[in-house]
Tab-separated table of C-alpha atoms in Angstrom:
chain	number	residue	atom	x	y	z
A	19	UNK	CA	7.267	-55.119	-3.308
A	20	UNK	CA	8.635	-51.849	-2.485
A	21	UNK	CA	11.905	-50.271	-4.016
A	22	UNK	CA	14.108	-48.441	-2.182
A	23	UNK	CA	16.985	-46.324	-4.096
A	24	UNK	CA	19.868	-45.643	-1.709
A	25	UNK	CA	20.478	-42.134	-2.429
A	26	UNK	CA	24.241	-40.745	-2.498
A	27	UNK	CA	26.168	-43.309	-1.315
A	28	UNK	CA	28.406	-40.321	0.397
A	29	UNK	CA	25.211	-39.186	2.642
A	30	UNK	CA	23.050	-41.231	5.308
A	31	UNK	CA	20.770	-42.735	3.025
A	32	UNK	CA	22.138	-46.318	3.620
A	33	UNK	CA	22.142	-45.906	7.276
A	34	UNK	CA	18.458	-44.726	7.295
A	35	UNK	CA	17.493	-47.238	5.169
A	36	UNK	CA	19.128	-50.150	7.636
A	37	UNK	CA	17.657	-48.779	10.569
A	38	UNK	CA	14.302	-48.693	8.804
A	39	UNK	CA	14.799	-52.130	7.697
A	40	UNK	CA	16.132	-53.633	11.172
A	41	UNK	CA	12.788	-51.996	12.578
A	42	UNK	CA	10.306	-54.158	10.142
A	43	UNK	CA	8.702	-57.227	10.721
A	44	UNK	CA	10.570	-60.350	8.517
A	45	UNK	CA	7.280	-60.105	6.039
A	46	UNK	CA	7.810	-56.100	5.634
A	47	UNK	CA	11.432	-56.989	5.099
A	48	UNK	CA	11.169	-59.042	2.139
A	49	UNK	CA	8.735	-56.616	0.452
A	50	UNK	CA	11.243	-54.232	0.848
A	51	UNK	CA	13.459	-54.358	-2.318
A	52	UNK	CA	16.864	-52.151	-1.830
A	53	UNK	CA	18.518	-50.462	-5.007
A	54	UNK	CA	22.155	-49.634	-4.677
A	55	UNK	CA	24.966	-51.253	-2.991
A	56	UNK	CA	25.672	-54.046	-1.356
A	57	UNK	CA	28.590	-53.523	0.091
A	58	UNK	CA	27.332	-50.007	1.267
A	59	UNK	CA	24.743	-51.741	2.620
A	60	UNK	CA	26.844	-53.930	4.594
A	61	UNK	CA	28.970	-51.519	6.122
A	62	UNK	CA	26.183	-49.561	7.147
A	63	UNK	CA	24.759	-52.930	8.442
A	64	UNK	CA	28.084	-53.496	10.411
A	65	UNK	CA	28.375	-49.846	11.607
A	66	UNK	CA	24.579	-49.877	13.497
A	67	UNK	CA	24.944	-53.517	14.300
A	68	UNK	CA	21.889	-54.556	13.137
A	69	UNK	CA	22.555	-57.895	12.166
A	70	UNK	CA	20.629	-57.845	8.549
A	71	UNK	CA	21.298	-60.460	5.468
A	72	UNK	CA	21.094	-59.130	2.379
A	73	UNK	CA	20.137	-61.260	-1.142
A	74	UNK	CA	21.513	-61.002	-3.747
A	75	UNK	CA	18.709	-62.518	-5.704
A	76	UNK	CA	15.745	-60.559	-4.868
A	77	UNK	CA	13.628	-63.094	-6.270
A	78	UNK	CA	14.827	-65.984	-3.927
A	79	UNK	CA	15.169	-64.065	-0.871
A	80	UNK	CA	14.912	-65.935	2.331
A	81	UNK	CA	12.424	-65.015	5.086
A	82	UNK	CA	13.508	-61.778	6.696
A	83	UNK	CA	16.710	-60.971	4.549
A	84	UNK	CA	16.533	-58.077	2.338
A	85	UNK	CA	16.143	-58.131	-1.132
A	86	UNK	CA	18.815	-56.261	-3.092
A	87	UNK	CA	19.037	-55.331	-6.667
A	88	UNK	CA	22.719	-54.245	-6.603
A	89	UNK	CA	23.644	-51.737	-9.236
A	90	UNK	CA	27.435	-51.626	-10.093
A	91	UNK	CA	28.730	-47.964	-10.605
A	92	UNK	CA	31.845	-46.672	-11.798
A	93	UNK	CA	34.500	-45.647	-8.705
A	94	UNK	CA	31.693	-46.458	-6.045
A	95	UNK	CA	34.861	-47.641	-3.967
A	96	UNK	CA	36.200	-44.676	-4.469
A	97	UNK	CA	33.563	-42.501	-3.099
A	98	UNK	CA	34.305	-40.838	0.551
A	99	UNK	CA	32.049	-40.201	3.400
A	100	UNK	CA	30.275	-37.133	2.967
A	101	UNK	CA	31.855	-35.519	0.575
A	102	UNK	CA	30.423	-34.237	-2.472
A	103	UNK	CA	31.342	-35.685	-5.389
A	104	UNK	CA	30.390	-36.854	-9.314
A	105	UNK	CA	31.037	-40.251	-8.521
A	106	UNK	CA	28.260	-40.270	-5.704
A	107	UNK	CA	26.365	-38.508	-7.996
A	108	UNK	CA	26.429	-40.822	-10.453
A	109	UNK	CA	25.433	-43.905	-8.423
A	110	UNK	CA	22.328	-41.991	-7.234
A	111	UNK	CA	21.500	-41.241	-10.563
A	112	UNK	CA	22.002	-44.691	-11.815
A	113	UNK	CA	19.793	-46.059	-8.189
A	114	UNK	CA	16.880	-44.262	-9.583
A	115	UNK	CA	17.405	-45.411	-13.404
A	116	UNK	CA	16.794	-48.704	-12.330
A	117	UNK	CA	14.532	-48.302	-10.348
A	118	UNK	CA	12.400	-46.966	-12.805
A	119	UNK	CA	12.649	-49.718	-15.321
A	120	UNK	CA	11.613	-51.846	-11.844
A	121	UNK	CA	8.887	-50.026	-11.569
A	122	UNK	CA	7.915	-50.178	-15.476
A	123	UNK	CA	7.958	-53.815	-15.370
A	124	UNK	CA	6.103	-54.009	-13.059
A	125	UNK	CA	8.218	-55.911	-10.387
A	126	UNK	CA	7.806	-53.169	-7.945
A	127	UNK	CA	5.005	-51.209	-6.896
A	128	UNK	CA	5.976	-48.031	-5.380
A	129	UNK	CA	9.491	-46.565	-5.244
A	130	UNK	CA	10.865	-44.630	-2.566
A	131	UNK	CA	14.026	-42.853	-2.664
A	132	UNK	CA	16.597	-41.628	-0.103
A	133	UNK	CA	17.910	-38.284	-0.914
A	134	UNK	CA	20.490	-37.245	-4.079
A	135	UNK	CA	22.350	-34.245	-3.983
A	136	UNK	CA	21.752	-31.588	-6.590
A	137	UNK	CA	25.470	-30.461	-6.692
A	138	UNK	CA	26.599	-33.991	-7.494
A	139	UNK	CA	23.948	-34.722	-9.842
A	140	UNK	CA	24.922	-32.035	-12.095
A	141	UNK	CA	28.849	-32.854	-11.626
A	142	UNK	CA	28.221	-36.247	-12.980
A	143	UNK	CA	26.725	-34.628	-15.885
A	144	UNK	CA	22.997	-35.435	-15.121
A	145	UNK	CA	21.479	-31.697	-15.391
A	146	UNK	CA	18.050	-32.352	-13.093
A	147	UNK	CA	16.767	-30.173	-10.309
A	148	UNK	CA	16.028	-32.814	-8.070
A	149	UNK	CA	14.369	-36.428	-8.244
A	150	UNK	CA	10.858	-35.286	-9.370
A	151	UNK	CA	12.390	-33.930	-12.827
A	152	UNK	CA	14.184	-36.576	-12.686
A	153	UNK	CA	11.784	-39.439	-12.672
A	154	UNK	CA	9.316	-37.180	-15.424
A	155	UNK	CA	12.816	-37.513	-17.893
A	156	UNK	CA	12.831	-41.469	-17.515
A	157	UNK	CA	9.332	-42.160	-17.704
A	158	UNK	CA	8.840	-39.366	-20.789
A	159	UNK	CA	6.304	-37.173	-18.749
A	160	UNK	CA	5.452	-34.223	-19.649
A	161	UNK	CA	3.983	-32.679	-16.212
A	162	UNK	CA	4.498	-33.517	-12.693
A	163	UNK	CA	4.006	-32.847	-9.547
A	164	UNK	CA	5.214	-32.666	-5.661
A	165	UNK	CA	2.416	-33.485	-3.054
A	166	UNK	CA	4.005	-33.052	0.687
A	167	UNK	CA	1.936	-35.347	2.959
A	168	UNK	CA	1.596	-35.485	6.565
A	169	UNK	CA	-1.209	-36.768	8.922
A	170	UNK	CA	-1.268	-32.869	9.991
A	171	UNK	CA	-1.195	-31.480	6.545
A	172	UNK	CA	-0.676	-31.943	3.076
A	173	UNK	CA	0.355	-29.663	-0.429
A	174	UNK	CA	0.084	-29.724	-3.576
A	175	UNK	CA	2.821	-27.264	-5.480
A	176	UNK	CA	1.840	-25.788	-8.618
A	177	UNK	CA	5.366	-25.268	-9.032
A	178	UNK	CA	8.381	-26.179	-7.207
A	179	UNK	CA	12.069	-25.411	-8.265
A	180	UNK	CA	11.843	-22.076	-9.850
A	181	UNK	CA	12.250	-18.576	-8.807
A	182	UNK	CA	9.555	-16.596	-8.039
A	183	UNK	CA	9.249	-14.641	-11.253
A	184	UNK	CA	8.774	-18.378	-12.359
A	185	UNK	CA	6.421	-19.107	-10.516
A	186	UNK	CA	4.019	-16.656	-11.168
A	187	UNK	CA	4.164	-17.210	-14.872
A	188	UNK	CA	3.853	-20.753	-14.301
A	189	UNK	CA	0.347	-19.999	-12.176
A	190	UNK	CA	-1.984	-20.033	-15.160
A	191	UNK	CA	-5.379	-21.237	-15.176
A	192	UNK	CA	-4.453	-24.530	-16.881
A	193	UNK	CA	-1.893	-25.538	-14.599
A	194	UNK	CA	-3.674	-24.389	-11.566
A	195	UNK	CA	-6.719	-26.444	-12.434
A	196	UNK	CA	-4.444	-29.368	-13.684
A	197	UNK	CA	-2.887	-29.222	-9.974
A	198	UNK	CA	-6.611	-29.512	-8.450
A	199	UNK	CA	-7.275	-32.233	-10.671
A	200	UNK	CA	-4.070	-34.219	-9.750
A	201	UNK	CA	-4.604	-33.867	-6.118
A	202	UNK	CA	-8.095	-34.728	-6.681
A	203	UNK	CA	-7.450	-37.949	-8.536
A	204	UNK	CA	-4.603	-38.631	-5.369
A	205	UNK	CA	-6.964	-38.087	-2.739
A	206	UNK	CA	-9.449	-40.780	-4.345
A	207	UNK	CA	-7.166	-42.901	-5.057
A	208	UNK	CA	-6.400	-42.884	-0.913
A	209	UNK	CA	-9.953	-43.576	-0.838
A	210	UNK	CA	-11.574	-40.323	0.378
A	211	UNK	CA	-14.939	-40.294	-1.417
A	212	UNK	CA	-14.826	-36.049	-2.013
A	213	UNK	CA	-11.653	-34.639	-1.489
A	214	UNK	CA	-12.015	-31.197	-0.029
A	215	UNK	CA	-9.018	-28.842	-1.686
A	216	UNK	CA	-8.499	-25.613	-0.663
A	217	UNK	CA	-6.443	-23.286	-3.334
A	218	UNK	CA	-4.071	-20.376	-2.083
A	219	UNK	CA	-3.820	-17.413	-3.718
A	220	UNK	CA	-0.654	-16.101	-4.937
A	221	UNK	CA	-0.156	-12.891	-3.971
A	222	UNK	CA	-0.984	-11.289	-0.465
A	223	UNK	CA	-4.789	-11.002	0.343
A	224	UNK	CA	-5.209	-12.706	-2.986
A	225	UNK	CA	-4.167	-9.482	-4.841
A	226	UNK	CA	-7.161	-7.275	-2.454
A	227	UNK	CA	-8.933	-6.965	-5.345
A	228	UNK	CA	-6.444	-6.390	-7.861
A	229	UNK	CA	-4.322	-3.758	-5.227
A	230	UNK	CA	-1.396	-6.162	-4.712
A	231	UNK	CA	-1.650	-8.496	-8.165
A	232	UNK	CA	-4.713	-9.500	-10.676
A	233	UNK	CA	-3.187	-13.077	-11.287
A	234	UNK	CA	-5.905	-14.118	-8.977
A	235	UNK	CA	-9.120	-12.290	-10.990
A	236	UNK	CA	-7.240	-13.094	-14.386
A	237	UNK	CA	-6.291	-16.988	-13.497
A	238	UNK	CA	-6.810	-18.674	-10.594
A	239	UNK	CA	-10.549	-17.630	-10.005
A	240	UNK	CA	-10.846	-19.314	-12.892
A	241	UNK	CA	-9.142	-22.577	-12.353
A	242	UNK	CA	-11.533	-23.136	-8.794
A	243	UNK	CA	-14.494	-22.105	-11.285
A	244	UNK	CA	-14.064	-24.748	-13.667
A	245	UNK	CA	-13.169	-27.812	-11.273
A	246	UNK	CA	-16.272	-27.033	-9.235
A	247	UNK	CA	-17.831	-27.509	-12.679
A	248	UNK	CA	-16.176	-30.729	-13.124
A	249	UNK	CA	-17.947	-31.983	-9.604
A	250	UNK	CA	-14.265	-31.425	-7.592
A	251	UNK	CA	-14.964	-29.649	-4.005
A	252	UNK	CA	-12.501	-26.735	-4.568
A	253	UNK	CA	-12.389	-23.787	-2.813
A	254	UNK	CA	-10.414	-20.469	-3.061
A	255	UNK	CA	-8.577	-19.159	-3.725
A	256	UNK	CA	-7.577	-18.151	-0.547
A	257	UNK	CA	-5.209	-16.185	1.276
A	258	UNK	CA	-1.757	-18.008	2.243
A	259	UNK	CA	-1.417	-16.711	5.365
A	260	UNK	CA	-4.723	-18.076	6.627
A	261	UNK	CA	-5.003	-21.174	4.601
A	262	UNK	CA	-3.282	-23.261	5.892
A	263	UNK	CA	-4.192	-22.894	9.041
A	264	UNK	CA	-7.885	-23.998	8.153
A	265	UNK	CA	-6.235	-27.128	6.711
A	266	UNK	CA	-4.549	-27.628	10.287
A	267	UNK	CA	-7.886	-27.928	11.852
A	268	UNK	CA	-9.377	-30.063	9.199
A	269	UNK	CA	-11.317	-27.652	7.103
A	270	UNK	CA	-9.653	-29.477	4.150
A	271	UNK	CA	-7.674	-32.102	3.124
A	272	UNK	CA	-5.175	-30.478	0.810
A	273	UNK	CA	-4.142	-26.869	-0.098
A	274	UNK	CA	-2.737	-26.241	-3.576
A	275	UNK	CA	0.376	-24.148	-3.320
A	276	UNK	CA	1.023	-21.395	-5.871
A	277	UNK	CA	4.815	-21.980	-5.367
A	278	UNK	CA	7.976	-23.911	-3.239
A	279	UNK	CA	8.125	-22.266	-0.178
A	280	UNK	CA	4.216	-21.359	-0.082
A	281	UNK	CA	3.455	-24.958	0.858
A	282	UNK	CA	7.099	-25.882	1.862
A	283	UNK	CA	7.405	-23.364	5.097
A	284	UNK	CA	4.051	-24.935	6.910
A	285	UNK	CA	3.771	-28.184	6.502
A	286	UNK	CA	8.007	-28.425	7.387
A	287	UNK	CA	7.387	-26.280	10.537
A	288	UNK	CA	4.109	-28.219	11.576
A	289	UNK	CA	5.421	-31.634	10.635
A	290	UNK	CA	9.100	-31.443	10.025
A	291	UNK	CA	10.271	-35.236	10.577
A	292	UNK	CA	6.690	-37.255	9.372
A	293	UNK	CA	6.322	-35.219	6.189
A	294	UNK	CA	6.394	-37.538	3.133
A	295	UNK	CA	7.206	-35.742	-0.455
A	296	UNK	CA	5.006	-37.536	-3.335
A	297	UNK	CA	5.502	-37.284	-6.847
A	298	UNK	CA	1.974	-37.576	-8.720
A	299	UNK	CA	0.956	-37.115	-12.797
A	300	UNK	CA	4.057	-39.933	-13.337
A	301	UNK	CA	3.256	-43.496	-14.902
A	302	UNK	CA	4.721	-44.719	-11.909
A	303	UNK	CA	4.443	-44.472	-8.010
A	304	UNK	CA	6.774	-42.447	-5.257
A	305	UNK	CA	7.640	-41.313	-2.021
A	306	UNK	CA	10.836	-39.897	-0.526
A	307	UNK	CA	12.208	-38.609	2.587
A	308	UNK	CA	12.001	-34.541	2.623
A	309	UNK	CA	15.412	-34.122	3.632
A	310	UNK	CA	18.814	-33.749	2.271
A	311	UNK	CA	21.839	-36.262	2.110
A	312	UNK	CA	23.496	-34.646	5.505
A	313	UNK	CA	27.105	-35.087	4.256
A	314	UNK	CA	28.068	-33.264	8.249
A	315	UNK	CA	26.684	-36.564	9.893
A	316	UNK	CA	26.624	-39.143	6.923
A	317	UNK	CA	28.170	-42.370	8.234
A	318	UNK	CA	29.035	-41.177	11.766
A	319	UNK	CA	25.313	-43.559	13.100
A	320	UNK	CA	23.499	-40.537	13.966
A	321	UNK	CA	21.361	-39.922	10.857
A	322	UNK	CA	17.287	-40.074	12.268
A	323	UNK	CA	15.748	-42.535	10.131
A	324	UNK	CA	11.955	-41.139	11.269
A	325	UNK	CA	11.298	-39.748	7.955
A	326	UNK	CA	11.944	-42.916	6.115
A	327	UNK	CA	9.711	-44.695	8.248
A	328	UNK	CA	7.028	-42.294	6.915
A	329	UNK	CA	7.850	-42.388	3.609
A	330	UNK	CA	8.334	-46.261	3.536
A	331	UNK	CA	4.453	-45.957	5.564
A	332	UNK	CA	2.986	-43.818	2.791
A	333	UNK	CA	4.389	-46.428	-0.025
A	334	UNK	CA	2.921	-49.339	1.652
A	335	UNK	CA	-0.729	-47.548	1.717
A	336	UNK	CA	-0.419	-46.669	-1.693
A	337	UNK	CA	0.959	-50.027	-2.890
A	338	UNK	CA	-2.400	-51.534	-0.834
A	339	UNK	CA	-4.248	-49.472	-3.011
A	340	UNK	CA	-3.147	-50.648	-5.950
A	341	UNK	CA	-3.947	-54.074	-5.176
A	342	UNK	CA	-7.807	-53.187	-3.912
């Protein structure tokens, strides 16, 4: 069984998730758990004309209706179509609450989540960059990570949502080869026998010898050094303006970013509306859309559901895994 949090009820997360659902076989659809609302669910349902049933009981679903684990929230019929608010923010917070301790209990296997919005996350009082810090709070993890995953290309950040000062404090040897390591571990998991990572550098030319940076000599040679020691087929680093285009013509099978927009900017431009965001080093498994809640177009029908398709795709692999 998959979970699938609904996201700000204000933006198009339950429309995407109905048209994903309508496009599923009646098996797919009852391993497709929903977290949120059902009357949201409902009017998004009536609004696309899809024709869905929704159960209330998850665990006595009939064949083809959807599973829904409806989580009651303070002024949800209150909330207004895209429009920013603490109520919405709220909800989504309380979506992926639950779906956590669904995922602890093991009555789910992967989660994937339609998109929050930062503003109305913090206005309900719920002070998280985004879902990856998020999920790390509720499940008590200390270090995570965001993996963005196409069938093109896929990154591994060493950091994400921090400025660039940040970032290159936050590139030391430890986290750098933690990152390889986690990707590593990811890309076995998938079931590729010897994961070949490539590792950017952080500054341009990877410093040119210590010309334009040394966080390259002092650090991240270092971090490549010691996971080829552990047996892990990591190379670098390497320049960023070169290495992912290696990785496009299947060099490697993951880059590790040094920071957001490093591994954000390609694998967006080359794969904008397939490209699955994947939170790894949490107790738990998850996938989400890599898109926003689109408050302009929320609940007008015309929200492209593609990128749920591909993050409900990479759940399902990852939730076959589980049970090899």
């Amino acid at each position: 069984m998959l979970g699938i949090t609904m996201g700000d009820p204000s933006g198009v997360g339950p429309e995407i998730i109905v048209k994903a659902l309508a496009a599923m076989s009646e098996e797919e659809r009852s391993r497709s758990a929903v977290i949120g609302s059902v009357a949201k669910l409902e009017r998004a349902d009536r609004l696309l004309g899809t024709g869905l049933r929704f159960a209330h009981a998850p665990d006595s679903a009939a064949a083809g209706s959807v599973p829904v684990f409806h989580v009651p929230t303070e002024g949800e019929h209150e909330i207004a179509d895209g429009t920013l608010s603490a109520a919405g923010g709220e909800a989504a917070y309380r979506y992926v609450e639950k779906a956590v301790h669904l995922a602890q209990a093991g009555s789910i296997a992967v989660i994937v989540t339609a998109p929050l919005n930062k503003a109305a996350l913090h206005a309900a009082g719920h002070h998280y960059d985004g879902h990856t810090e998020l999920l790390a709070t509720l499940t008590g993890t200390k270090s995570s990570w965001m993996l963005l995953a196409s069938d093109k290309l896929a990154a591994i950040h060493v950091s994400t949502h921090v400025s660039l000062k940040g970032a290159t404090e936050r590139a030391t040897t430890q986290r750098v080869l933690d990152t390889i390591r986690t990707g590593w571990h990811h890309y076995r998991f998938l079931g590729v026998d010897s994961p070949r990572i490539a590792v950017a550098g952080l500054n341009p030319h990877c410093g040119e010898g210590g010309i334009f940076g040394t966080e390259e000599i002092e650090r991240i040679n270092a971090a490549v050094a010691a996971a080829r020691t552990e047996g892990m087929d990591a190379q670098g680093p390497i320049s960023g303006d070169t290495v992912f285009y290696r990785a496009l013509r299947g060099e490697f099978d993951l880059v590790v970013a040094q920071y957001h927009d490093q591994g954000h900017i390609p694998t967006k431009l080359i794969a904008f509306d397939t490209t699955v965001n994947v939170t790894l080093g949490l107790p738990i498994r998850r996938t989400s859309v890599d898109h926003g809640t689109a408050f302009d177009i929320a609940w007008t029908g015309k929200a492209d559901h593609n990128n749920m398709n591909a993050a409900i795709a990479y759940a399902r692999m990852m939730a076959d895994r589980v049970s090899v």
